[in-house]
Coordinates of C-alpha atoms and ligand atoms in Angstrom, one line a residue:
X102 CA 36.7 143.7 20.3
X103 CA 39.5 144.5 23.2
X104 CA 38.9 142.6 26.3
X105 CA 39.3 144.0 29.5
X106 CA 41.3 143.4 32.8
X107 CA 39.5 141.9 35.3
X108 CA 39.3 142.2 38.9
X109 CA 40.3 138.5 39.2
X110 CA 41.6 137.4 42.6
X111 CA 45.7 137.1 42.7
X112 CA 46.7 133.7 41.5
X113 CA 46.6 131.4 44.2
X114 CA 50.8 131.4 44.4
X115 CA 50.8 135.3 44.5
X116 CA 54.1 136.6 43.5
X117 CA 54.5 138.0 47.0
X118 CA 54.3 134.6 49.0
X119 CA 56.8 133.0 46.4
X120 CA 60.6 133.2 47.1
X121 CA 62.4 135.6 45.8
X122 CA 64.1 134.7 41.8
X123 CA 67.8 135.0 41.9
X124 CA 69.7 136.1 38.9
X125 CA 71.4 132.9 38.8
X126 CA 67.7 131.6 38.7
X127 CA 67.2 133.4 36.1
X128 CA 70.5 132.6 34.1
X129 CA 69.5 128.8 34.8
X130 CA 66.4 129.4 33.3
X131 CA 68.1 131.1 30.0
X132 CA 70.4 127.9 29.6
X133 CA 67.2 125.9 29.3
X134 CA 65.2 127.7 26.8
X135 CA 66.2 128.5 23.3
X136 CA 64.4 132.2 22.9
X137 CA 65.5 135.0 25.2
X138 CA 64.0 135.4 28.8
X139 CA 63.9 138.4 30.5
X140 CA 63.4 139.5 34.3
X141 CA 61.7 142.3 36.0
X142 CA 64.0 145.5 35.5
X143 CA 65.7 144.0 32.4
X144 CA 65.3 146.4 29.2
X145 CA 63.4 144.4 26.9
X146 CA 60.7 143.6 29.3
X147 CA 58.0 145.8 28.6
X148 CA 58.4 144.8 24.8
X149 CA 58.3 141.1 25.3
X150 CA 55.0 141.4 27.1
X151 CA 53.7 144.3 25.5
X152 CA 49.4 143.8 25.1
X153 CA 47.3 144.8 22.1
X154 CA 44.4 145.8 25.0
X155 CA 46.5 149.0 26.4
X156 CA 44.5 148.3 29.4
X157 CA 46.9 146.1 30.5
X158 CA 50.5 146.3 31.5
X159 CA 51.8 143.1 32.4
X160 CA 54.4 143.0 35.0
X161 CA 55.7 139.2 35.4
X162 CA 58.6 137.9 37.7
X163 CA 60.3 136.4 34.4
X164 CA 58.8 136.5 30.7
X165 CA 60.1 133.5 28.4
X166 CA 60.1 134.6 24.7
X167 CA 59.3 131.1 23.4
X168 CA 60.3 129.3 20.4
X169 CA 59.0 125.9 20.3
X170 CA 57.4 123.8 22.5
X171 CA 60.0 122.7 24.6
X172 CA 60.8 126.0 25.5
X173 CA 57.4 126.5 26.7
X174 CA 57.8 123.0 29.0
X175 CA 61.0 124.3 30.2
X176 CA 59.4 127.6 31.1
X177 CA 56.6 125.4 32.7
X178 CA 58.7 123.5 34.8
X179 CA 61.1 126.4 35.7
X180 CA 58.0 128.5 37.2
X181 CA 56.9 125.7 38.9
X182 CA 60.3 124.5 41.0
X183 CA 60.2 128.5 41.9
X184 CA 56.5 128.5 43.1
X185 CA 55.4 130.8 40.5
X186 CA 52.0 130.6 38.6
X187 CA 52.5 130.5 34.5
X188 CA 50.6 132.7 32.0
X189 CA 50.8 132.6 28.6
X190 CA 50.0 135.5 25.4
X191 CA 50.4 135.4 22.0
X192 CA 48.6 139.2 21.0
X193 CA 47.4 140.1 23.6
X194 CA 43.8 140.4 22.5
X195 CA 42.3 139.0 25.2
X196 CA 44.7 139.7 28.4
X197 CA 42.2 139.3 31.8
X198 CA 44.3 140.9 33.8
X199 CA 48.2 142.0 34.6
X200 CA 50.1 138.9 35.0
X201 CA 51.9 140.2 37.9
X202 CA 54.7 138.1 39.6
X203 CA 54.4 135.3 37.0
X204 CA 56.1 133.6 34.3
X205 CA 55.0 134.9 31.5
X206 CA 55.1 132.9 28.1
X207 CA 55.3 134.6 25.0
X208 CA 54.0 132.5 22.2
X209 CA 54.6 135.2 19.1
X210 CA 57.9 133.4 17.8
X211 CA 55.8 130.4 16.9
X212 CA 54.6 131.1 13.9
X213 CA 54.3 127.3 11.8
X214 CA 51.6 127.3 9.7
X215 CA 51.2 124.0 7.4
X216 CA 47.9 122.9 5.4
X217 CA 47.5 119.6 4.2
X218 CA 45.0 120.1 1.4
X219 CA 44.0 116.6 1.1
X220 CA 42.9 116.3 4.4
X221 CA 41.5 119.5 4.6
X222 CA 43.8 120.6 7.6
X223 CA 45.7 123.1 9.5
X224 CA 48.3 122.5 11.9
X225 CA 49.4 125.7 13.2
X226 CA 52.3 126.8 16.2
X227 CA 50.6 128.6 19.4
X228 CA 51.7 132.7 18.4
X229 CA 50.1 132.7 15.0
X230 CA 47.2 135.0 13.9
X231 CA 44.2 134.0 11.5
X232 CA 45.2 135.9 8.7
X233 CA 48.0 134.1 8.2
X234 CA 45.9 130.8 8.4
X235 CA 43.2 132.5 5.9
X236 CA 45.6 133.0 3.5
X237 CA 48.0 129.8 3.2
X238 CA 44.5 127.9 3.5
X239 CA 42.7 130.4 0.6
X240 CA 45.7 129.0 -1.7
X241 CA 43.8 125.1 -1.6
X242 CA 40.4 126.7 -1.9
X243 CA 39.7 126.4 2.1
X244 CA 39.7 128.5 5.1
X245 CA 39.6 128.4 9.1
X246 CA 36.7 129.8 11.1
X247 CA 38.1 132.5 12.4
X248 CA 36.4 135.0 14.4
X249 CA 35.6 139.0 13.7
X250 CA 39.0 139.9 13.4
X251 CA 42.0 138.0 11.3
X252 CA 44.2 139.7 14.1
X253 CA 43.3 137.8 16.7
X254 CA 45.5 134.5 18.0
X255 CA 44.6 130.8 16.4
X256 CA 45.0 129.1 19.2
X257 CA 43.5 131.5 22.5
X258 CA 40.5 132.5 20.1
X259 CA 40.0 128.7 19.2
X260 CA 40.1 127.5 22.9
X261 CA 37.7 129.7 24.2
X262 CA 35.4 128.5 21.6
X263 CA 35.3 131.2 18.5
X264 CA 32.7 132.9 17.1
X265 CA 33.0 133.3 13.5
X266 CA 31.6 134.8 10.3
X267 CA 30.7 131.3 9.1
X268 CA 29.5 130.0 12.2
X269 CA 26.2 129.2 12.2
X270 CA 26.9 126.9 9.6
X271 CA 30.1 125.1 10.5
X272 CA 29.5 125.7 14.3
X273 CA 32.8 127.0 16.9
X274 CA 36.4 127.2 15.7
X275 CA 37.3 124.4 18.9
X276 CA 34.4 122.1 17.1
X277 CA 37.0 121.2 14.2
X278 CA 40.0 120.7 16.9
X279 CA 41.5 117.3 15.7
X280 CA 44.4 117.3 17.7
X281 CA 46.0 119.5 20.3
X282 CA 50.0 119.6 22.2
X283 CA 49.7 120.6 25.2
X284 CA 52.1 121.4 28.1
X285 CA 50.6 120.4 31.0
X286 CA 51.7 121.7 34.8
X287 CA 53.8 118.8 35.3
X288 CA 56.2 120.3 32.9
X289 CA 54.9 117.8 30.5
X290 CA 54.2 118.3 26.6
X291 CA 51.2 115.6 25.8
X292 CA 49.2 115.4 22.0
X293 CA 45.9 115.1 22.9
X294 CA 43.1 113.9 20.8
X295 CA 39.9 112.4 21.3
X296 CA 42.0 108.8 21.6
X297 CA 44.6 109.7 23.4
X298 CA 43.4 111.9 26.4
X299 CA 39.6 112.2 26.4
X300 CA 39.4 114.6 29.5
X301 CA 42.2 116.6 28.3
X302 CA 40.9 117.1 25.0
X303 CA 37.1 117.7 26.4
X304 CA 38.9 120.4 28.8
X305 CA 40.8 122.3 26.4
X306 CA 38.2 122.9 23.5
X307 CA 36.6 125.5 25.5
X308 CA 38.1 126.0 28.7
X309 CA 40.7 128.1 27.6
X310 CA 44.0 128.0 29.1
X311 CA 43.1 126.0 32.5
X312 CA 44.8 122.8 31.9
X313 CA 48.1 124.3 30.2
X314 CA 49.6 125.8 27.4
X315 CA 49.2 125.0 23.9
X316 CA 51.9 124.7 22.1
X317 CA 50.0 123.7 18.5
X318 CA 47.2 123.1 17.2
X319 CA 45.6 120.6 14.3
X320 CA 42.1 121.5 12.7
X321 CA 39.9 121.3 10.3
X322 CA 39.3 123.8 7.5
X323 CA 36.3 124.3 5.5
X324 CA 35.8 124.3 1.6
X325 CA 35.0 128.0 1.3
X326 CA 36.4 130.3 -1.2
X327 CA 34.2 132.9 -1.9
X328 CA 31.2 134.1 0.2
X329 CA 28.5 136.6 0.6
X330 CA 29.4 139.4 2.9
X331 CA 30.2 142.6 4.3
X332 CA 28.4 145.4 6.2
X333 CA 26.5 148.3 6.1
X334 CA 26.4 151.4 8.5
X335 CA 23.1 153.3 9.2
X336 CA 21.9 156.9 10.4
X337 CA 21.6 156.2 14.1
X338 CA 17.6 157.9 13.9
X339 CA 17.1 154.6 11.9
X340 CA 18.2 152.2 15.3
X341 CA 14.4 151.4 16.7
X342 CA 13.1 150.5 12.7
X343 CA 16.5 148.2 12.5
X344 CA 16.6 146.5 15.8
X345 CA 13.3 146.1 15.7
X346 CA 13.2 144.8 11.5
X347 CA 16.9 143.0 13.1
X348 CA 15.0 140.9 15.8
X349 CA 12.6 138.8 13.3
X350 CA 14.8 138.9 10.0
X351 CA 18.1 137.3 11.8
X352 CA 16.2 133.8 13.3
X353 CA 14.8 133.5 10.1
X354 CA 18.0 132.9 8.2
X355 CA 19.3 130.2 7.5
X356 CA 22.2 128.3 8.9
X357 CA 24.3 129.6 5.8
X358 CA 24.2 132.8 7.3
X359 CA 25.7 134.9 9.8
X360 CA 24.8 138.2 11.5
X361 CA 25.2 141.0 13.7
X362 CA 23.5 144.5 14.6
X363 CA 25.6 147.1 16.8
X364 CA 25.2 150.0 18.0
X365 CA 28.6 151.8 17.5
X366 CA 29.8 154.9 18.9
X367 CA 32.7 155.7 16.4
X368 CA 35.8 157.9 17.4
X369 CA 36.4 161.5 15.1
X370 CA 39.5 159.8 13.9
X371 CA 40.9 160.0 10.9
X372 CA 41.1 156.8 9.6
X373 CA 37.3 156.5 9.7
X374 CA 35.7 157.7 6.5
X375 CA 33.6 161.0 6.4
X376 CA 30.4 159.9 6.6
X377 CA 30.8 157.9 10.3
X378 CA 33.6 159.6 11.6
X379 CA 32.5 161.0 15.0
X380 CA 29.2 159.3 14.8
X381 CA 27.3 156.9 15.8
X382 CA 25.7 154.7 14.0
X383 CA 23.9 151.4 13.2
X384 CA 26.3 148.7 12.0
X385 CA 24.9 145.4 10.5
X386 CA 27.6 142.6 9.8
X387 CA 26.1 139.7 7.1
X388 CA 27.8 136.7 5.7
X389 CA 26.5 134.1 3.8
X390 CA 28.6 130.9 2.6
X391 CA 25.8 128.9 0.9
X392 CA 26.6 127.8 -2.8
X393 CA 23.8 130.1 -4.2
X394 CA 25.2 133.7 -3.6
X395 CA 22.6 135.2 -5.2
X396 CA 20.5 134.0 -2.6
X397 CA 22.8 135.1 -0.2
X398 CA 21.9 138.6 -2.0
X399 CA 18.6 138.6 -1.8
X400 CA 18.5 137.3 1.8
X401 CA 20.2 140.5 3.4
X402 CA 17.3 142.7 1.0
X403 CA 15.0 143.4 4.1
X404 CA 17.5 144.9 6.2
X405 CA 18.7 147.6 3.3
X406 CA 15.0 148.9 3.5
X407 CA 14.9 148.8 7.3
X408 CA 16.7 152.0 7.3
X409 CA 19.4 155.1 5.7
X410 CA 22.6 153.3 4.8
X411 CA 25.7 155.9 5.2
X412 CA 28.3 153.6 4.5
X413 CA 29.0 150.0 3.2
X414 CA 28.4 147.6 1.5
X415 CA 27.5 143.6 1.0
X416 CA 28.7 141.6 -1.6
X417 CA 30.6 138.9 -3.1
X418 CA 33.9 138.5 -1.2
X419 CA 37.4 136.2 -1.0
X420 CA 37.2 134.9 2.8
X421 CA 40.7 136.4 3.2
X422 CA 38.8 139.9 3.4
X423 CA 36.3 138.8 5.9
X424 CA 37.9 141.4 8.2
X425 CA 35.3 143.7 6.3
X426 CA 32.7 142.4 7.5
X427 CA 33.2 143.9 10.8
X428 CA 35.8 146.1 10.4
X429 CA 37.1 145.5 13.7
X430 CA 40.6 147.6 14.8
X431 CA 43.4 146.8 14.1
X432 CA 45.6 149.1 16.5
X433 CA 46.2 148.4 19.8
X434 CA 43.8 149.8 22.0
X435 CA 42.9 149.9 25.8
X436 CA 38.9 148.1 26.3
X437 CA 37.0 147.0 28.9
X438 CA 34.1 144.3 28.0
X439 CA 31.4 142.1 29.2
X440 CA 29.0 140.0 27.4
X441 CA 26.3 137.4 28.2
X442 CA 23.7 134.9 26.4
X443 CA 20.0 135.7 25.3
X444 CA 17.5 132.9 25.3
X445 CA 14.9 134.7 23.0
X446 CA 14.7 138.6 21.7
X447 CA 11.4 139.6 21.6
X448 CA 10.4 143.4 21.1
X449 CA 10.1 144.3 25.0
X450 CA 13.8 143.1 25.0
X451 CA 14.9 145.2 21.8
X452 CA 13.1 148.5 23.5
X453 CA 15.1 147.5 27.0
X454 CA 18.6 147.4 24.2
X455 CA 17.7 150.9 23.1
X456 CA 16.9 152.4 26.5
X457 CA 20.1 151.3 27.9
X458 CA 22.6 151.6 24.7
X459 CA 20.6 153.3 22.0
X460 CA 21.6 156.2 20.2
X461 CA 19.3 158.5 22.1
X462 CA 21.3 157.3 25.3
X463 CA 24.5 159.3 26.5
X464 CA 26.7 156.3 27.2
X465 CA 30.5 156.0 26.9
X466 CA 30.2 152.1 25.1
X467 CA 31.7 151.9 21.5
X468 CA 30.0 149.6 20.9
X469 CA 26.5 147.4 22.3
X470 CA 26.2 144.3 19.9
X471 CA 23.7 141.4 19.4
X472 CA 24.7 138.8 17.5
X473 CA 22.8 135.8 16.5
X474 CA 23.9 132.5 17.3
X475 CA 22.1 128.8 16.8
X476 CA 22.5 126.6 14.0
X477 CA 25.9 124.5 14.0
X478 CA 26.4 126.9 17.2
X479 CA 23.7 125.2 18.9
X480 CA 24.9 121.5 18.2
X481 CA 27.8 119.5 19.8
X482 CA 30.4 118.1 17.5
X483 CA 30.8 114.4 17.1
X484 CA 33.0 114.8 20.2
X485 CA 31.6 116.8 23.0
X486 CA 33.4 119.5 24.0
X487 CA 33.4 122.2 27.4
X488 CA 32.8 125.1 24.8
X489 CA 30.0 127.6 26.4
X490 CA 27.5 129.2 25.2
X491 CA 25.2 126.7 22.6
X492 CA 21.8 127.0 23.7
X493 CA 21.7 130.9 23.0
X494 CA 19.4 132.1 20.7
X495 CA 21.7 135.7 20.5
X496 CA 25.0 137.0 22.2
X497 CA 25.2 140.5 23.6
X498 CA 28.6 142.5 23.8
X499 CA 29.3 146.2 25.1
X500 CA 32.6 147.5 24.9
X501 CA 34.1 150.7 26.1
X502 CA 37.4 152.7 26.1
X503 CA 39.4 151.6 29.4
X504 CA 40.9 154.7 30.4
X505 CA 41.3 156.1 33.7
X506 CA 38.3 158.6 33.6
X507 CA 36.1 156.3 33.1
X508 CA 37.0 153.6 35.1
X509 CA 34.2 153.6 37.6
X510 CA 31.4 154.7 34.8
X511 CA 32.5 152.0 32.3
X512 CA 32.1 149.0 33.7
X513 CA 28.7 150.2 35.7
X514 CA 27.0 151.6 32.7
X515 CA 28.1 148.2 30.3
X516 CA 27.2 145.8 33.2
X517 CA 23.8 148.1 33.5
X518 CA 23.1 147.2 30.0
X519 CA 23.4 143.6 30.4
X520 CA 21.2 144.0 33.5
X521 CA 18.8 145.5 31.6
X522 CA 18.6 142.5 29.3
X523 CA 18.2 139.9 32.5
X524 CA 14.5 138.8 31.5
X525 CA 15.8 137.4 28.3
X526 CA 19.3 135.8 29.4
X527 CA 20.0 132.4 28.2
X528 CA 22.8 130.9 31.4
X529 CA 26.1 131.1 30.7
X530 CA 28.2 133.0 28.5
X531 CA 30.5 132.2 25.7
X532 CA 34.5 132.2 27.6
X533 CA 35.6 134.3 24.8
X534 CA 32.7 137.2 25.6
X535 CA 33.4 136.9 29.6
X536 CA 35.6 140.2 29.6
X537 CA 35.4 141.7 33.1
X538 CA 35.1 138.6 35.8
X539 CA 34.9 138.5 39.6
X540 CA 37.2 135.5 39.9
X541 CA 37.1 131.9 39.4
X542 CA 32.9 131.3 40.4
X543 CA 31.7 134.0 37.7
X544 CA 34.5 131.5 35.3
X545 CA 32.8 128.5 36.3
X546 CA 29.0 130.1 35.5
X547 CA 30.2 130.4 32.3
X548 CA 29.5 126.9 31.6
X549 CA 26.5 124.6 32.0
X550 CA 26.6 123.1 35.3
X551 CA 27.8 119.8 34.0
X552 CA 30.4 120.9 31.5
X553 CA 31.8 122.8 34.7
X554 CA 31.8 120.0 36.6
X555 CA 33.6 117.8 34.3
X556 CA 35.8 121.0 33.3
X557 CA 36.7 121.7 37.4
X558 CA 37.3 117.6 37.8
X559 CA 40.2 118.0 34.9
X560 CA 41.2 121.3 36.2
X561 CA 41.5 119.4 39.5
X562 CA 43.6 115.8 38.4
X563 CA 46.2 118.0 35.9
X564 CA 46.7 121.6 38.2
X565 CA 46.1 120.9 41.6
X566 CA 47.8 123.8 42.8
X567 CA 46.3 126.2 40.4
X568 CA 49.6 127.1 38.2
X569 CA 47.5 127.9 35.3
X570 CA 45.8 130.6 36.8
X571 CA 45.3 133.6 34.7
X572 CA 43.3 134.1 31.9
X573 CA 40.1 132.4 32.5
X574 CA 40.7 130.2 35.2
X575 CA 38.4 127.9 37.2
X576 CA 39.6 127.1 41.0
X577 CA 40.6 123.6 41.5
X578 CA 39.5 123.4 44.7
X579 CA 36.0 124.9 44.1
X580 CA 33.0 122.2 45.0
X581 CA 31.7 121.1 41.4
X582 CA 28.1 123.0 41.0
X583 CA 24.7 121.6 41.5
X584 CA 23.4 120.4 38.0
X585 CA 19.5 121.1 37.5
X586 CA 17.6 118.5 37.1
X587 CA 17.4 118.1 33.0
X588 CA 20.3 120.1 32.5
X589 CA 23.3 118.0 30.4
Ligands
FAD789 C1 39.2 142.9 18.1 C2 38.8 141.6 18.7 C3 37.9 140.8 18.0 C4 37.4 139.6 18.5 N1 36.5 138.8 17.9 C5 36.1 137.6 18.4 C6 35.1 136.8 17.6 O1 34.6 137.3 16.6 N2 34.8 135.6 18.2 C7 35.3 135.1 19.3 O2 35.0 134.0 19.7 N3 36.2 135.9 20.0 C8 36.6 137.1 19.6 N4 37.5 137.9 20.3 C9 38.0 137.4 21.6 C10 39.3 136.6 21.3 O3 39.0 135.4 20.7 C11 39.9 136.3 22.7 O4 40.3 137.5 23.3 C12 41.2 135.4 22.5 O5 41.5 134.9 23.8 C13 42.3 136.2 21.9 O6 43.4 135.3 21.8 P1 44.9 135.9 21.6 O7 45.8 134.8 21.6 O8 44.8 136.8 20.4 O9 45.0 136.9 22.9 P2 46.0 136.7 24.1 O10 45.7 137.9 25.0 O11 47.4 136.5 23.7 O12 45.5 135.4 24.9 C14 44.3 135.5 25.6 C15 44.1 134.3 26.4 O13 44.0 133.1 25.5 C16 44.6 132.0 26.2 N5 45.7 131.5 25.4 C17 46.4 132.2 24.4 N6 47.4 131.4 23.9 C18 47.3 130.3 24.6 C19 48.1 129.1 24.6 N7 49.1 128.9 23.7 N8 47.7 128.1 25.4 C20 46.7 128.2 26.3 N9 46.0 129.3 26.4 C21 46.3 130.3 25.5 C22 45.0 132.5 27.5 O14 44.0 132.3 28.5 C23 45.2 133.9 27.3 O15 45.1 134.7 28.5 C24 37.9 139.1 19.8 C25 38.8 139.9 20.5 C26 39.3 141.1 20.0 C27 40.2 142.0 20.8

């Protein structure tokens, strides 16, 4: 799903306070680094920093086309003796907004991908996608937990938590961090582990890119090979019988299994097959990695009856296809996003869903998703971690088209449906679903109050000055928030 720009304050150095970069700055810069670097004006720009979400045009000081990680510490420490904040992309999936004025790191040139089979590990450079870690790990009999699409980056999917296909039953991508290098805002590249920084490495599984820039990654794979999965498109007159059929099936999986109901308002293009183009329709994503596939099969039986299928189909599947399941796009695309937690989904909150986002509704979303969360989701690995988002019983996503027509319309009529949903919020919401955020408090209410506090208390000791300050970032100087009594 695109993510959106936000209306995020400037970064706390804003490009127009910090002195002016000369081109001998600039050339000093280039003697450091070993990939190319380019500054505002230069042709080559636009590419280097080009976004998969159209919906943002990034328009840094200085963009550093990194190739390893000391390039990414040089860049670091180059943006920092300037007084410039730092940003970082590696597709582009999940820009918040334009990194304007700052140094921009590119992360695509670093593209190491090595399994270790007896282990059952990945260790993996900061620009590479999941399909690439889907397929060297497929080779061992393992795979990653990688999210709804294989096109989306290892490493900012995996620090913002990541919700995948196989979740419920191995729990979020950042659970099975082992290790993780790190450039920090002192210009310095630190591997951080549960041994050898505790804060760090509570701070980065989850809170995204505040406390610097990842360099690589080390995690653990799972033994999957083969699964149950796929999904299966419905007549959009069937929605209330499916949401409804949706609401009691899904909590009654079990933790082998994965799933998702949307409501999805497809495009007349081409690409789309005959029977959904220009439609919209009911999409329901399954997938089920138990040992017995058959009962995999048989589990996803009530849901075929619940209503017309167009389209689809759920079945045995390699995980290196798992992209079917969702059949997210690939192309670039402009979006604008927002999603939040549900504690419960009980049938006054389905009938809210369907007023707000239902087919009978003329609304410009592409799509209004619940997905269900719990099991593994819902526990904290042996190491606790700042992800958000594990006492949900579902998540709820909308997503719309970010073009200029609809920029005032959009984002009312998605938040509207989230407001709509208010009785049944869980707090919180998972980093990666934040799309659209007021600025650094809305960041911080992300989290429960004490994960934020001991998130904003690392934020605080390792960027001071808020360098790290795009994407999702927390203030450093923000008061820690109350924690609720009974509230860890
Ligand atoms: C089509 C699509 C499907 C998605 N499906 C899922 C899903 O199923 N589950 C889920 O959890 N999320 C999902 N997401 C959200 C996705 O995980 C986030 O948008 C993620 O941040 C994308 O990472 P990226 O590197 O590809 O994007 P980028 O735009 O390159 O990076 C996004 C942000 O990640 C952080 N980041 C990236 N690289 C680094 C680094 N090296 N060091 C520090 N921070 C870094 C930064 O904050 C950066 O702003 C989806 C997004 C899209 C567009």
């Amino acid at each position: 799903m695109p993510q959106a720009p936000a209306t995020v304050p400037a970064p706390r150095t804003a490009a127009e306070t910090a002195p002016a970069i000369g081109a001998a700055d600039v050339d000093a810069l280039r003697s450091r680094v070993h990939g190319p670097v380019y500054a505002a004006g230069d042709e080559g720009l636009a590419a280097e920093v080009f976004a998969w979400n159209l919906a943002v045009t990034h328009t840094p000081a200085v963009a550093v086309g990194a190739t390893c990680a000391a390039d990414v510490a040089a860049a670091v420490s180059w943006a920092v003796e300037h007084g410039r904040t730092v940003a970082v992309q590696a597709t582009g999936h999940g820009p918040v907004r334009n990194a304007d004025g700052a140094v921009l790191v590119t992360t695509r040139r670093m593209q190491g991908v090595s399994i270790d089979p007896v282990r059952r590990t990945a260790r993996v450079e900061a620009g590479v996608t999941w399909e690439k870690v889907l397929a060297a790990a497929a080779e061992h009999g393992l795979t990653g937990l990688c999210g709804s699409s294989s096109g989306v980056g290892v490493v900012g999917y995996t620090l913002g938590g990541g919700v995948g296909s196989l979740g419920r039953k191995f729990g979020f991508a950042a659970d099975h961090l082992l290790s993780v290098d790190l450039v920090t805002a002192d210009g310095a590249l630190r591997t951080v582990s549960a041994d050898t920084e505790p804060d760090l490495f509570f701070a980065v599984r989850g809170g995204k890119g505040n406390v610097g820039i990842v360099t690589s990654v080390e995690f653990e794979l799972v033994p999957v090979s083969t699964l149950v999965g796929g999904g299966l498109f419905f007549d959009a007159a069937d929605a209330p019988a499916l949401l409804h059929a949706f609401r009691t099936w899904a909590p009654a999986l079990p933790e082998e299994a994965s799933t998702s109901i949307a409501v999805l308002r497809l495009p007349p293009a081409e690409e789309l097959p005959g029977p959904v183009r220009g439609r919209t329709v009911v999409h329901l994503r399954y997938a089920y990695c138990g040992d017995d596939l058959a009962e995999g099969e048989r589990l996803v039986e009530p849901m075929r009856g619940a209503g017309r299928a167009l389209l689809g189909g759920i079945g045995p599947m390699p995980t290196t296809a798992m992209d079917a399941i969702h059949m997210d796009p690939r192309d670039p695309m402009p979006g604008w996003e927002k999603g939040m937690l549900l504690a419960e989904l009980p049938a006054e909150a389905v009938d809210a869903f369907l007023a707000a986002a239902g087919p009978q509704v003329d609304v410009p979303l592409v799509m209004a998703e619940i997905r269900l969360m719990g099991g593994a989701l819902a526990r904290q690995p042996r190491v606790p971690s700042a992800v958000a988002g594990r006492d949900a019983a579902f998540s709820v996503l909308v997503l719309g088209p970010a073009v200029p027509e609809l920029a005032e319309v959009l984002p009312q009529v998605g938040r509207g449906v989230l407001a709509a949903l208010a009785p049944w919020a869980a707090p919180g919401c998972m980093v990666n679903f934040l799309g659209e955020v007021s600025g650094p408090a809305e960041v911080a209410a992300a989290y429960p109050p004490a994960v934020a506090e001991r998130l904003l208390a690392v934020k605080a000791a390792v960027d001071p000055t808020g360098v790290f300050s795009h994407g999702y970032a927390l203030d450093p100087a923000a008061p820690a928030p109350a924690v609720p009594a009974g509230r860890a």
